[in-house]
């Protein structure tokens, strides 16, 4: 009966890994959006110069 009260309700190792993966995905998405925004700006600048 005492073992049931001592067992952890959360696996902290797996939770930390999931949070790490989530943070990595967020950083990658921010980089992709920033990259798309800067390439769009460059495309507009070059198209305006050619006209």
Tab-separated table of C-alpha atoms in Angstrom:
chain	number	residue	atom	x	y	z
A	1	UNK	CA	0.000	0.000	0.000
A	2	UNK	CA	2.878	2.370	0.769
A	3	UNK	CA	4.346	1.815	-2.702
A	4	UNK	CA	1.204	3.217	-4.299
A	5	UNK	CA	1.617	6.497	-2.424
A	6	UNK	CA	5.312	6.840	-3.298
A	7	UNK	CA	5.038	6.214	-7.053
A	8	UNK	CA	5.555	9.416	-9.027
A	9	UNK	CA	2.599	10.757	-10.935
A	10	UNK	CA	4.781	12.410	-13.565
A	11	UNK	CA	7.759	11.144	-15.526
A	12	UNK	CA	9.982	14.242	-15.266
A	13	UNK	CA	12.570	12.914	-17.725
A	14	UNK	CA	10.017	12.477	-20.491
A	15	UNK	CA	8.387	15.808	-19.661
A	16	UNK	CA	11.700	17.633	-19.935
A	17	UNK	CA	12.387	15.935	-23.267
A	18	UNK	CA	8.983	16.953	-24.634
A	19	UNK	CA	9.510	20.555	-23.493
A	20	UNK	CA	12.940	20.542	-25.151
A	21	UNK	CA	11.506	19.269	-28.437
A	22	UNK	CA	8.727	21.873	-28.257
A	23	UNK	CA	11.259	24.661	-27.689
A	24	UNK	CA	13.356	23.410	-30.613
A	25	UNK	CA	10.305	23.363	-32.900
A	26	UNK	CA	9.411	26.915	-31.823
A	27	UNK	CA	12.933	28.153	-32.572
A	28	UNK	CA	12.894	26.472	-35.995
A	29	UNK	CA	9.494	27.977	-36.831
A	30	UNK	CA	10.644	31.464	-35.802
A	31	UNK	CA	13.740	31.055	-37.995
A	32	UNK	CA	11.624	29.900	-40.967
A	33	UNK	CA	9.219	32.838	-40.628
A	34	UNK	CA	12.114	35.298	-40.294
A	35	UNK	CA	13.839	33.758	-43.309
A	36	UNK	CA	10.668	33.972	-45.404
A	37	UNK	CA	10.094	37.581	-44.368
A	38	UNK	CA	13.644	38.649	-45.213
A	39	UNK	CA	13.620	36.837	-48.573
A	40	UNK	CA	10.279	38.477	-49.428
A	41	UNK	CA	11.767	41.876	-48.608
A	42	UNK	CA	14.796	41.173	-50.827
A	43	UNK	CA	12.554	40.039	-53.699
A	44	UNK	CA	10.502	43.251	-53.479
A	45	UNK	CA	13.653	45.398	-53.394
A	46	UNK	CA	15.194	43.694	-56.421
A	47	UNK	CA	11.950	43.845	-58.427
A	48	UNK	CA	11.586	47.575	-57.720
A	49	UNK	CA	15.175	48.237	-58.826
A	50	UNK	CA	14.729	46.385	-62.116
A	51	UNK	CA	11.706	48.477	-63.137
